[in-house]
Amino acid sequence: LRVIKRIKEKLKTSTVNDILLAVVTIGIRRYLEKTNDPVMTRIRNGETDLQLQLPINSRHGGTDETGNDLVVSFVKLPLRYSNEIDCVWKSKCLIDEIKFSPYVI
């Protein structure tokens, strides 16, 4: 967590969750590339995506004792991004889209 927070300090508007999603994504991407998994070719060609379920604090006022308002959402992993910094920013965009969606109740 200490390393994640140091990265967060350097990428000023990112959150711990943005960085964690990018770390998971890069790890999966590297595994798929190392094992020559055909799924990675399909992802690069835009034929498929991998998704995961992610709890996200929607920041709509807080409903539990911690002040969080958690929603669980499916997020497409940004596996097309091989550069770590690009992956963090794309992860941030994906999470913010859910966090600030008018459809989150």
PDB file of C-alpha atoms in Angstrom:
ATOM      1  CA  LEU A   1       0.000   0.000   0.000  1.00  0.00           C
ATOM      2  CA  ARG A   2       2.917   2.317   0.717  1.00  0.00           C
ATOM      3  CA  VAL A   3       4.208   1.934  -2.866  1.00  0.00           C
ATOM      4  CA  ILE A   4       0.728   2.515  -4.288  1.00  0.00           C
ATOM      5  CA  LYS A   5       0.385   5.708  -2.240  1.00  0.00           C
ATOM      6  CA  ARG A   6       3.787   6.941  -3.472  1.00  0.00           C
ATOM      7  CA  ILE A   7       2.638   6.414  -7.061  1.00  0.00           C
ATOM      8  CA  LYS A   8      -0.627   8.195  -6.231  1.00  0.00           C
ATOM      9  CA  GLU A   9       1.352  11.213  -4.980  1.00  0.00           C
ATOM     10  CA  LYS A  10       3.159  11.439  -8.323  1.00  0.00           C
ATOM     11  CA  LEU A  11      -0.031  11.028 -10.380  1.00  0.00           C
ATOM     12  CA  LYS A  12      -1.871  13.827  -8.597  1.00  0.00           C
ATOM     13  CA  THR A  13      -5.511  13.205  -9.562  1.00  0.00           C
ATOM     14  CA  SER A  14      -5.343   9.418  -9.413  1.00  0.00           C
ATOM     15  CA  THR A  15      -6.743   7.332  -6.573  1.00  0.00           C
ATOM     16  CA  VAL A  16      -5.521   4.146  -4.940  1.00  0.00           C
ATOM     17  CA  ASN A  17      -8.290   2.265  -6.788  1.00  0.00           C
ATOM     18  CA  ASP A  18      -7.204   3.727 -10.152  1.00  0.00           C
ATOM     19  CA  ILE A  19      -3.685   2.492  -9.572  1.00  0.00           C
ATOM     20  CA  LEU A  20      -4.776  -0.915  -8.266  1.00  0.00           C
ATOM     21  CA  LEU A  21      -6.998  -1.478 -11.313  1.00  0.00           C
ATOM     22  CA  ALA A  22      -4.038  -0.564 -13.559  1.00  0.00           C
ATOM     23  CA  VAL A  23      -1.714  -2.933 -11.657  1.00  0.00           C
ATOM     24  CA  VAL A  24      -4.177  -5.823 -12.026  1.00  0.00           C
ATOM     25  CA  THR A  25      -4.690  -4.982 -15.704  1.00  0.00           C
ATOM     26  CA  ILE A  26      -0.969  -4.821 -16.499  1.00  0.00           C
ATOM     27  CA  GLY A  27      -0.397  -8.091 -14.613  1.00  0.00           C
ATOM     28  CA  ILE A  28      -3.099  -9.873 -16.595  1.00  0.00           C
ATOM     29  CA  ARG A  29      -1.839  -8.365 -19.858  1.00  0.00           C
ATOM     30  CA  ARG A  30       1.721  -9.527 -19.172  1.00  0.00           C
ATOM     31  CA  TYR A  31       0.497 -13.012 -18.286  1.00  0.00           C
ATOM     32  CA  LEU A  32      -1.562 -13.264 -21.498  1.00  0.00           C
ATOM     33  CA  GLU A  33       1.415 -12.069 -23.560  1.00  0.00           C
ATOM     34  CA  LYS A  34       3.907 -14.367 -21.827  1.00  0.00           C
ATOM     35  CA  THR A  35       1.703 -17.426 -22.351  1.00  0.00           C
ATOM     36  CA  ASN A  36       0.834 -16.390 -25.929  1.00  0.00           C
ATOM     37  CA  ASP A  37      -2.819 -16.631 -25.029  1.00  0.00           C
ATOM     38  CA  PRO A  38      -4.975 -16.088 -28.144  1.00  0.00           C
ATOM     39  CA  VAL A  39      -7.316 -13.945 -26.053  1.00  0.00           C
ATOM     40  CA  MET A  40      -4.705 -11.164 -26.115  1.00  0.00           C
ATOM     41  CA  THR A  41      -4.758 -11.142 -29.927  1.00  0.00           C
ATOM     42  CA  ARG A  42      -8.549 -10.888 -29.858  1.00  0.00           C
ATOM     43  CA  ILE A  43      -8.318  -8.014 -27.344  1.00  0.00           C
ATOM     44  CA  ARG A  44      -5.760  -6.161 -29.496  1.00  0.00           C
ATOM     45  CA  ASN A  45      -8.050  -6.589 -32.521  1.00  0.00           C
ATOM     46  CA  GLY A  46     -11.017  -5.205 -30.577  1.00  0.00           C
ATOM     47  CA  GLU A  47     -12.897  -8.502 -30.830  1.00  0.00           C
ATOM     48  CA  THR A  48     -13.331  -9.054 -27.094  1.00  0.00           C
ATOM     49  CA  ASP A  49     -12.768  -7.570 -23.637  1.00  0.00           C
ATOM     50  CA  LEU A  50     -12.205  -8.935 -20.162  1.00  0.00           C
ATOM     51  CA  GLN A  51     -14.274  -7.534 -17.315  1.00  0.00           C
ATOM     52  CA  LEU A  52     -14.183  -7.707 -13.567  1.00  0.00           C
ATOM     53  CA  GLN A  53     -16.588  -6.727 -10.835  1.00  0.00           C
ATOM     54  CA  LEU A  54     -15.306  -3.832  -8.789  1.00  0.00           C
ATOM     55  CA  PRO A  55     -16.730  -2.114  -5.698  1.00  0.00           C
ATOM     56  CA  ILE A  56     -16.596   1.642  -6.261  1.00  0.00           C
ATOM     57  CA  ASN A  57     -17.350   4.463  -3.844  1.00  0.00           C
ATOM     58  CA  SER A  58     -19.842   6.576  -5.788  1.00  0.00           C
ATOM     59  CA  ARG A  59     -19.336   9.531  -3.417  1.00  0.00           C
ATOM     60  CA  HIS A  60     -23.032  10.311  -3.291  1.00  0.00           C
ATOM     61  CA  GLY A  61     -23.109  11.181   0.378  1.00  0.00           C
ATOM     62  CA  GLY A  62     -22.283   7.936   2.104  1.00  0.00           C
ATOM     63  CA  THR A  63     -24.667   5.333   3.385  1.00  0.00           C
ATOM     64  CA  ASP A  64     -22.542   3.174   5.664  1.00  0.00           C
ATOM     65  CA  GLU A  65     -20.626   3.858   8.880  1.00  0.00           C
ATOM     66  CA  THR A  66     -17.461   4.753   6.926  1.00  0.00           C
ATOM     67  CA  GLY A  67     -19.200   7.396   4.830  1.00  0.00           C
ATOM     68  CA  ASN A  68     -18.877   5.332   1.685  1.00  0.00           C
ATOM     69  CA  ASP A  69     -21.630   4.752  -0.835  1.00  0.00           C
ATOM     70  CA  LEU A  70     -20.423   1.574  -2.510  1.00  0.00           C
ATOM     71  CA  VAL A  71     -21.751   0.274  -5.797  1.00  0.00           C
ATOM     72  CA  VAL A  72     -20.554  -2.877  -7.494  1.00  0.00           C
ATOM     73  CA  SER A  73     -20.018  -2.484 -11.186  1.00  0.00           C
ATOM     74  CA  PHE A  74     -18.523  -4.375 -14.086  1.00  0.00           C
ATOM     75  CA  VAL A  75     -15.421  -2.676 -15.469  1.00  0.00           C
ATOM     76  CA  LYS A  76     -13.730  -3.543 -18.758  1.00  0.00           C
ATOM     77  CA  LEU A  77     -10.033  -3.966 -18.118  1.00  0.00           C
ATOM     78  CA  PRO A  78      -8.014  -1.512 -20.253  1.00  0.00           C
ATOM     79  CA  LEU A  79      -5.823  -4.323 -21.617  1.00  0.00           C
ATOM     80  CA  ARG A  80      -5.060  -2.492 -24.866  1.00  0.00           C
ATOM     81  CA  TYR A  81      -2.765  -0.138 -22.924  1.00  0.00           C
ATOM     82  CA  SER A  82       0.750  -1.532 -22.510  1.00  0.00           C
ATOM     83  CA  ASN A  83       2.192   1.647 -21.003  1.00  0.00           C
ATOM     84  CA  GLU A  84       1.651   1.675 -17.240  1.00  0.00           C
ATOM     85  CA  ILE A  85       0.914   5.415 -16.981  1.00  0.00           C
ATOM     86  CA  ASP A  86      -1.581   5.273 -19.848  1.00  0.00           C
ATOM     87  CA  CYS A  87      -3.220   2.316 -18.134  1.00  0.00           C
ATOM     88  CA  VAL A  88      -3.579   4.278 -14.872  1.00  0.00           C
ATOM     89  CA  TRP A  89      -5.244   7.201 -16.683  1.00  0.00           C
ATOM     90  CA  LYS A  90      -7.585   4.911 -18.615  1.00  0.00           C
ATOM     91  CA  SER A  91      -8.425   3.100 -15.359  1.00  0.00           C
ATOM     92  CA  LYS A  92      -9.201   6.465 -13.765  1.00  0.00           C
ATOM     93  CA  CYS A  93     -11.523   7.365 -16.645  1.00  0.00           C
ATOM     94  CA  LEU A  94     -13.373   4.055 -16.351  1.00  0.00           C
ATOM     95  CA  ILE A  95     -13.823   4.350 -12.584  1.00  0.00           C
ATOM     96  CA  ASP A  96     -14.796   8.043 -12.724  1.00  0.00           C
ATOM     97  CA  GLU A  97     -17.394   7.285 -15.380  1.00  0.00           C
ATOM     98  CA  ILE A  98     -19.104   4.930 -12.943  1.00  0.00           C
ATOM     99  CA  LYS A  99     -18.461   7.075  -9.862  1.00  0.00           C
ATOM    100  CA  PHE A 100     -20.051  10.174 -11.336  1.00  0.00           C
ATOM    101  CA  SER A 101     -22.751   8.527 -13.395  1.00  0.00           C
ATOM    102  CA  PRO A 102     -26.206  10.015 -12.886  1.00  0.00           C
ATOM    103  CA  TYR A 103     -27.519   6.443 -12.998  1.00  0.00           C
ATOM    104  CA  VAL A 104     -25.737   5.364  -9.812  1.00  0.00           C
ATOM    105  CA  ILE A 105     -28.279   5.326  -7.020  1.00  0.00           C
TER     106      ILE A 105
END
